[in-house]
Short mmCIF file of C-alpha atoms and ligand atoms in Angstrom, two decimals:
data_model
loop_
_atom_site.label_atom_id
_atom_site.label_comp_id
_atom_site.label_asym_id
_atom_site.label_seq_id
_atom_site.Cartn_x
_atom_site.Cartn_y
_atom_site.Cartn_z
CA MET A 56 87.60 86.78 49.76
CA SER A 57 90.76 85.66 48.21
CA CYS A 58 92.85 82.57 47.52
CA GLN A 59 94.38 80.45 50.60
CA PHE A 60 95.32 76.91 49.16
CA ASN A 61 94.67 76.15 45.12
CA PHE A 62 93.49 72.56 45.16
CA SER A 63 93.12 72.27 41.98
CA ALA A 64 93.97 69.07 39.94
CA GLY A 65 96.33 71.30 37.11
CA PRO A 66 96.95 74.20 36.02
CA ALA A 67 98.28 74.06 39.50
CA VAL A 68 99.88 75.67 42.54
CA LEU A 69 103.43 76.79 42.05
CA PRO A 70 105.44 77.62 44.74
CA LYS A 71 105.11 81.36 45.78
CA GLU A 72 108.90 82.17 45.86
CA VAL A 73 108.84 81.63 42.31
CA LEU A 74 106.37 83.57 41.48
CA LEU A 75 107.91 85.99 43.55
CA GLN A 76 111.02 85.64 42.06
CA ALA A 77 109.50 85.46 38.91
CA GLN A 78 107.56 88.90 38.81
CA SER A 79 110.58 90.72 39.67
CA GLU A 80 112.35 89.77 36.75
CA LEU A 81 109.16 90.23 34.27
CA LEU A 82 110.42 93.29 33.33
CA ASP A 83 114.17 93.17 33.47
CA TRP A 84 115.86 89.22 33.32
CA ASN A 85 119.57 90.14 34.84
CA GLY A 86 120.53 92.63 33.47
CA THR A 87 119.50 92.38 29.96
CA GLY A 88 116.30 95.12 29.69
CA MET A 89 114.38 92.26 28.73
CA SER A 90 111.50 90.05 29.71
CA VAL A 91 111.91 85.93 29.26
CA MET A 92 109.21 86.24 27.20
CA GLU A 93 110.97 88.92 25.02
CA MET A 94 114.46 87.13 24.13
CA SER A 95 115.03 84.99 21.36
CA HIS A 96 115.33 81.50 21.87
CA ARG A 97 119.17 81.25 20.32
CA GLY A 98 120.46 83.86 22.06
CA LYS A 99 123.14 84.18 24.68
CA HIS A 100 120.50 84.67 27.66
CA TYR A 101 118.51 82.51 26.49
CA LEU A 102 120.27 79.83 26.38
CA SER A 103 121.89 80.16 29.91
CA ILE A 104 118.36 80.20 31.14
CA PHE A 105 117.93 76.90 29.25
CA ASP A 106 120.76 75.09 30.65
CA GLU A 107 120.52 75.37 33.83
CA THR A 108 117.04 74.08 33.77
CA GLU A 109 117.92 71.04 32.53
CA ALA A 110 121.40 71.19 34.29
CA ASN A 111 119.53 71.37 37.80
CA LEU A 112 116.91 68.40 36.55
CA ARG A 113 119.35 66.29 35.93
CA LYS A 114 120.41 66.53 39.74
CA LEU A 115 118.11 67.57 41.06
CA PHE A 116 116.28 63.57 38.99
CA ASP A 117 119.67 62.14 39.15
CA ILE A 118 119.10 61.64 35.32
CA PRO A 119 121.76 59.24 34.32
CA LYS A 120 124.09 60.70 31.24
CA ASN A 121 122.32 57.99 28.41
CA TYR A 122 118.99 59.69 28.72
CA LYS A 123 118.09 62.74 26.78
CA VAL A 124 116.12 65.57 28.08
CA LEU A 125 113.48 67.06 26.24
CA PHE A 126 111.35 70.21 26.53
CA LEU A 127 108.72 69.60 23.60
CA GLN A 128 105.18 71.62 23.41
CA GLY A 129 100.87 69.42 22.71
CA GLY A 130 100.80 68.37 26.66
CA ALA A 131 100.60 64.80 27.71
CA ILE A 132 98.46 63.67 25.26
CA THR A 133 99.65 64.62 23.14
CA HIS A 134 102.63 61.77 23.40
CA ASN A 135 99.02 59.48 22.64
CA PHE A 136 100.18 59.84 19.49
CA MET A 137 103.75 60.62 19.29
CA VAL A 138 105.27 57.67 21.73
CA PRO A 139 103.52 55.29 18.79
CA MET A 140 105.19 57.72 16.44
CA ASN A 141 108.95 57.01 17.79
CA LEU A 142 108.47 53.61 18.93
CA LEU A 143 106.52 51.04 17.63
CA ASN A 144 108.32 51.27 14.74
CA GLU A 145 105.54 48.08 13.38
CA THR A 146 106.17 45.88 16.14
CA SER A 147 104.23 45.91 19.30
CA ALA A 148 103.67 47.29 22.07
CA SER A 149 101.51 47.16 25.50
CA TYR A 150 99.49 49.36 27.26
CA ILE A 151 97.93 49.36 30.89
CA ALA A 152 94.89 51.04 32.34
CA SER A 153 94.70 52.00 34.78
CA GLY A 154 91.95 55.32 35.14
CA TYR A 155 90.92 57.32 33.44
CA TRP A 156 94.78 58.86 30.95
CA SER A 157 96.01 55.65 30.66
CA LYS A 158 92.75 54.22 29.33
CA ARG A 159 92.40 57.11 26.77
CA THR A 160 96.91 56.71 26.14
CA PHE A 161 95.17 53.19 24.95
CA SER A 162 92.41 54.24 23.09
CA ASP A 163 93.98 56.95 20.68
CA ALA A 164 97.16 55.05 20.25
CA LYS A 165 95.57 51.81 19.13
CA VAL A 166 94.83 53.04 15.43
CA PHE A 167 99.22 52.88 15.33
CA GLY A 168 99.89 49.61 15.05
CA ASP A 169 99.30 46.00 17.01
CA ILE A 170 98.20 47.62 19.98
CA LYS A 171 97.23 45.83 23.51
CA LEU A 172 95.25 46.03 26.64
CA GLY A 173 97.58 44.37 28.69
CA ALA A 174 95.56 44.96 31.59
CA SER A 175 93.27 47.30 33.20
CA SER A 176 91.26 47.58 35.94
CA GLU A 177 87.92 48.80 34.72
CA ALA A 178 86.06 46.54 36.08
CA GLU A 179 87.38 47.30 38.90
CA ASP A 180 86.22 51.46 38.73
CA PHE A 181 90.23 51.63 39.31
CA LEU A 182 89.94 51.43 42.26
CA LYS A 183 92.97 50.21 42.37
CA ALA A 184 95.70 49.91 39.73
CA PRO A 185 96.47 46.50 38.35
CA CYS A 186 99.52 44.73 39.53
CA SER A 187 102.51 44.28 37.70
CA GLN A 188 102.54 40.35 38.44
CA ASP A 189 99.46 40.48 36.77
CA TRP A 190 99.97 42.50 33.86
CA ILE A 191 100.07 40.88 29.63
CA PHE A 192 103.02 41.59 27.25
CA SER A 193 105.27 40.28 25.41
CA ASP A 194 109.17 40.21 25.39
CA GLU A 195 109.65 41.40 22.43
CA ASP A 196 107.35 44.16 22.83
CA ALA A 197 108.70 47.77 21.61
CA TYR A 198 107.08 48.90 24.88
CA VAL A 199 104.90 48.57 27.47
CA HIS A 200 103.48 51.43 28.41
CA PHE A 201 101.69 53.22 32.35
CA CYS A 202 100.81 56.30 33.86
CA MET A 203 102.55 56.36 37.29
CA ASN A 204 99.66 58.87 38.81
CA GLU A 205 96.04 58.63 37.71
CA THR A 206 94.92 62.25 38.54
CA ILE A 207 90.85 61.89 37.85
CA HIS A 208 90.70 58.53 40.09
CA GLY A 209 93.88 58.78 42.72
CA VAL A 210 95.28 56.14 42.14
CA GLU A 211 99.68 55.66 42.38
CA TYR A 212 102.03 52.38 42.49
CA PHE A 213 104.48 52.75 44.04
CA GLU A 214 106.65 50.34 42.64
CA THR A 215 108.12 50.41 39.62
CA PRO A 216 108.53 46.67 37.52
CA LYS A 217 111.90 45.38 35.99
CA ILE A 218 110.75 44.05 32.66
CA LYS A 219 111.84 43.49 29.51
CA PRO A 220 110.54 45.55 27.10
CA PRO A 221 111.19 49.66 27.72
CA LEU A 222 108.62 51.04 29.59
CA VAL A 223 106.71 54.20 28.97
CA CYS A 224 105.03 56.48 31.59
CA ASP A 225 103.64 58.66 31.50
CA MET A 226 104.18 59.94 34.71
CA SER A 227 102.74 63.51 34.53
CA SER A 228 101.13 64.91 37.85
CA ASN A 229 103.81 62.59 40.30
CA ILE A 230 106.87 63.37 38.65
CA LEU A 231 109.37 65.36 40.96
CA SER A 232 107.36 64.47 43.78
CA ARG A 233 110.21 61.71 45.00
CA PRO A 234 113.41 60.01 43.92
CA MET A 235 113.16 57.28 40.83
CA ASP A 236 115.80 55.24 39.64
CA ILE A 237 115.38 56.59 35.80
CA LYS A 238 117.39 52.94 35.02
CA ASN A 239 113.50 51.45 34.64
CA PHE A 240 112.18 52.73 32.39
CA GLY A 241 112.76 53.97 28.76
CA VAL A 242 111.00 57.14 28.59
CA ILE A 243 109.14 58.88 30.79
CA TYR A 244 106.91 62.09 29.98
CA ALA A 245 104.44 64.21 31.61
CA GLY A 246 102.30 68.19 30.85
CA ALA A 247 104.34 70.36 33.05
CA GLN A 248 100.80 71.89 34.59
CA LYS A 249 100.52 69.74 37.86
CA ASN A 250 104.69 69.55 39.21
CA ILE A 251 106.80 71.32 36.78
CA GLY A 252 105.33 74.56 35.98
CA PRO A 253 102.39 76.18 33.40
CA ALA A 254 101.14 74.78 30.73
CA GLY A 255 102.08 74.59 27.74
CA LEU A 256 105.68 72.40 27.71
CA THR A 257 105.45 68.34 28.24
CA LEU A 258 109.15 67.04 29.76
CA VAL A 259 110.09 64.05 28.09
CA ILE A 260 113.06 61.82 29.50
CA VAL A 261 114.20 59.29 26.98
CA ARG A 262 116.46 56.52 26.67
CA ASP A 263 119.07 57.54 23.46
CA ASP A 264 119.21 54.61 21.42
CA LEU A 265 115.81 54.77 21.63
CA LEU A 266 115.78 57.35 19.24
CA GLU A 267 116.15 55.45 16.26
CA ASN A 268 112.90 53.68 16.27
CA ALA A 269 110.58 56.78 14.17
CA ASP A 270 108.10 56.40 11.57
CA LYS A 271 109.83 58.14 8.79
CA LYS A 272 106.11 59.91 7.57
CA THR A 273 107.00 61.17 12.19
CA PRO A 274 106.62 65.43 11.81
CA THR A 275 110.28 66.86 12.46
CA THR A 276 108.43 68.90 15.74
CA LEU A 277 106.93 65.52 17.00
CA ASN A 278 109.96 64.05 16.29
CA TRP A 279 112.54 63.29 19.65
CA LYS A 280 115.79 61.75 17.58
CA ILE A 281 115.56 65.22 15.15
CA GLN A 282 114.77 67.42 18.63
CA SER A 283 117.05 65.73 20.49
CA ASP A 284 119.90 66.35 17.72
CA ASN A 285 118.63 70.29 18.07
CA LYS A 286 117.90 70.53 21.68
CA SER A 287 114.00 70.39 21.40
CA MET A 288 114.66 73.72 19.22
CA ILE A 289 113.59 72.49 15.89
CA ASN A 290 111.29 75.46 16.04
CA THR A 291 110.77 77.40 18.96
CA PRO A 292 109.71 76.28 22.60
CA SER A 293 107.96 77.44 25.31
CA THR A 294 110.59 80.31 26.29
CA PHE A 295 108.62 81.05 29.45
CA GLY A 296 107.39 77.31 30.70
CA ILE A 297 111.02 76.14 30.41
CA TYR A 298 112.35 79.72 32.65
CA ILE A 299 109.34 78.74 35.57
CA ALA A 300 110.08 75.12 35.25
CA GLY A 301 114.19 76.09 35.34
CA LEU A 302 112.87 78.20 38.65
CA VAL A 303 110.83 75.47 40.11
CA PHE A 304 113.97 72.43 39.62
CA LYS A 305 116.19 75.56 42.13
CA TRP A 306 113.48 75.74 44.01
CA LEU A 307 113.57 71.77 45.02
CA LEU A 308 116.91 71.61 44.76
CA GLU A 309 116.91 74.13 47.80
CA GLN A 310 114.50 72.47 49.70
CA GLY A 311 116.94 69.93 49.84
CA GLY A 312 115.78 67.56 46.86
CA LEU A 313 113.71 64.95 46.18
CA LYS A 314 114.00 62.76 49.17
CA LYS A 315 113.22 65.23 51.75
CA ILE A 316 109.68 66.51 49.30
CA GLU A 317 109.47 62.80 49.66
CA GLU A 318 109.15 62.90 53.39
CA GLN A 319 106.45 66.12 52.92
CA ASN A 320 104.41 64.68 50.12
CA ILE A 321 103.85 61.04 52.77
CA LYS A 322 103.32 63.24 55.31
CA LYS A 323 100.76 65.32 53.62
CA ALA A 324 98.92 62.33 52.24
CA SER A 325 98.49 60.34 55.23
CA THR A 326 98.01 62.99 57.69
CA LEU A 327 94.76 64.00 55.41
CA TYR A 328 94.02 60.20 54.63
CA GLU A 329 94.28 58.97 57.89
CA TYR A 330 91.79 61.84 58.64
CA ILE A 331 89.13 60.51 55.76
CA ASP A 332 90.03 56.70 57.53
CA SER A 333 88.31 58.73 60.60
CA THR A 334 85.33 59.35 60.14
CA SER A 335 82.29 57.90 58.99
CA PHE A 336 81.11 61.57 56.73
CA TYR A 337 83.50 61.21 54.75
CA TYR A 338 85.65 58.39 52.44
CA ASN A 339 87.86 57.04 49.92
CA ASN A 340 87.78 53.86 48.52
CA VAL A 341 91.05 52.62 46.48
CA HIS A 342 93.29 50.30 47.43
CA LYS A 343 95.48 51.92 49.78
CA ILE A 344 98.34 50.12 48.46
CA ASN A 345 97.36 52.56 45.55
CA ARG A 346 96.35 55.75 47.31
CA SER A 347 98.08 58.41 44.93
CA ARG A 348 100.34 61.06 47.35
CA MET A 349 99.23 63.99 44.84
CA ASN A 350 95.37 63.74 44.63
CA VAL A 351 93.48 62.56 47.36
CA SER A 352 89.46 61.66 45.40
CA PHE A 353 87.26 61.29 48.58
CA ARG A 354 83.69 62.05 48.48
CA ILE A 355 80.92 62.76 51.67
CA LYS A 356 78.53 60.32 52.36
CA ASN A 357 75.53 62.44 51.48
CA ASP A 358 76.43 63.39 47.83
CA ALA A 359 73.84 65.75 48.34
CA LEU A 360 76.33 67.93 50.56
CA THR A 361 79.22 68.21 48.34
CA MET A 362 78.67 71.28 45.98
CA LYS A 363 78.08 72.83 49.61
CA PHE A 364 81.52 71.30 50.37
CA VAL A 365 82.73 72.94 46.82
CA SER A 366 81.37 76.27 47.57
CA GLU A 367 81.42 76.68 51.66
CA ALA A 368 85.39 76.26 51.61
CA GLU A 369 86.11 78.52 48.70
CA ALA A 370 84.57 80.77 50.43
CA GLU A 371 87.54 80.43 53.32
CA GLY A 372 90.16 80.82 50.35
CA LEU A 373 90.31 76.47 49.66
CA TYR A 374 89.89 76.63 46.01
CA GLN A 375 89.50 74.23 43.12
CA LEU A 376 87.43 71.33 45.93
CA LYS A 377 86.00 69.41 43.58
CA GLY A 378 86.22 66.53 41.57
CA HIS A 379 86.94 65.57 37.92
CA ARG A 380 83.62 65.62 35.98
CA LEU A 381 83.52 62.34 35.29
CA VAL A 382 83.51 61.16 38.97
CA GLY A 383 82.60 63.18 40.43
CA GLY A 384 82.69 63.85 44.38
CA LEU A 385 85.44 65.16 45.91
CA ARG A 386 89.63 65.87 45.05
CA ALA A 387 92.45 67.82 46.75
CA SER A 388 95.54 68.01 44.46
CA ILE A 389 98.40 67.97 47.23
CA TYR A 390 100.91 68.71 45.20
CA ASN A 391 105.21 69.64 46.29
CA ALA A 392 104.00 72.89 46.27
CA MET A 393 101.78 72.41 48.74
CA PRO A 394 102.60 73.36 52.32
CA PHE A 395 101.71 71.74 55.47
CA GLU A 396 99.58 74.22 56.01
CA GLY A 397 97.05 73.53 53.30
CA ILE A 398 96.22 70.32 54.65
CA LYS A 399 95.79 71.24 58.64
CA ALA A 400 93.68 74.18 56.69
CA LEU A 401 91.65 72.08 54.77
CA ILE A 402 91.61 69.51 57.79
CA GLU A 403 89.56 72.31 59.65
CA PHE A 404 88.03 72.91 57.64
CA MET A 405 85.97 69.07 56.64
CA GLU A 406 86.04 69.02 60.30
CA LYS A 407 83.52 72.09 61.17
CA PHE A 408 81.72 71.15 57.56
CA LYS A 409 81.06 67.81 59.02
CA LYS A 410 79.98 69.31 62.44
CA ASN A 411 77.77 71.58 60.86
CA ASN A 412 75.80 68.67 58.70
CA VAL A 413 75.76 65.14 60.10
C1 PLP B 209 96.61 66.38 33.37
C2 PLP B 209 97.71 64.65 32.91
C3 PLP B 209 97.01 64.87 31.11
C4 PLP B 209 96.50 65.75 30.16
O1 PLP B 209 97.57 66.21 30.02
P1 PLP B 209 98.07 67.60 29.30
O2 PLP B 209 99.26 68.28 29.17
O3 PLP B 209 96.30 68.53 29.45
O4 PLP B 209 97.54 66.27 27.21
C5 PLP B 209 97.52 63.51 30.52
N1 PLP B 209 97.35 61.86 31.40
C6 PLP B 209 97.75 62.25 32.98
C7 PLP B 209 97.92 61.55 34.00
C8 PLP B 209 97.18 63.60 33.68
O5 PLP B 209 97.40 63.87 35.04
#
């Protein structure tokens, strides 16, 4: 049986059109006789790809001129230490824990200095995100860090508080899922493998006045300012990853941009949650205001049926529905590239499975 729909949390589904285009130009990009993988990152062909990729991202996400875009490596997790190295500057920062990833970010960052936990919903099993009115921080903090979408717990913020310290956001799993006002953020970073492209690329959007605070010991490859001054090429960037990201940005623009994508994402997620809520066989306990549009975690009342569900779904071409090993249960990741047909197919399967197992 072949994969009809891939619900992986990451690395995740990419638009078929993008993969087909990459396939068609894999051996010979644009008549150059070379694969993108074989090009010098400083040559004119590759630089044209790079510049177009950045320009399309700026257009798509409406990134103001005073924000730099960096194409780095190391994944989102590498930013657990890059953020304090680049911003802390012997001051303090506050961290919000709304799920596994932001809790881990806080514990990784702690060793760098005066890092405080500003709010946590762990006592509520991360079934909600701490309301931004309840965040505790100091106006003197160098920054406040939060994660906008917790990929494992399926918990998302839909508003961004306006606060004095710069907001630093791990947006790995919901970046480009809807329009955002970039001006509300100091720094946005995201591993590419959820909503952007292949693993190995990390996107950073940083307000330019924040580039002056790096600790002197920060290595050049990890220093935002040095990377920014060198077009993200202080060493070889993830050339092929950036190229695929560029194809995804173009694809999103062709879909009508992020407003359109948001409408589709709302429709996909609400259809799936409504179905789950309509049964007593499946359930989702996340607070309704924080239910993620990207990662729909759910469970079967009879937990013992979980693995049967996963293997029967796979036999029907519905792949990677198993929940994260830390929380168990099931999870459907429905990023931008998941078509509405995938949601319909999943619900049809869920209904059939329910009938066969009540
Ligand atoms: C996947 C994910 C990460 C980890 O990303 P890596 O690129 O593997 O380091 C961190 N934060 C969030 C929100 C994620 O979804």
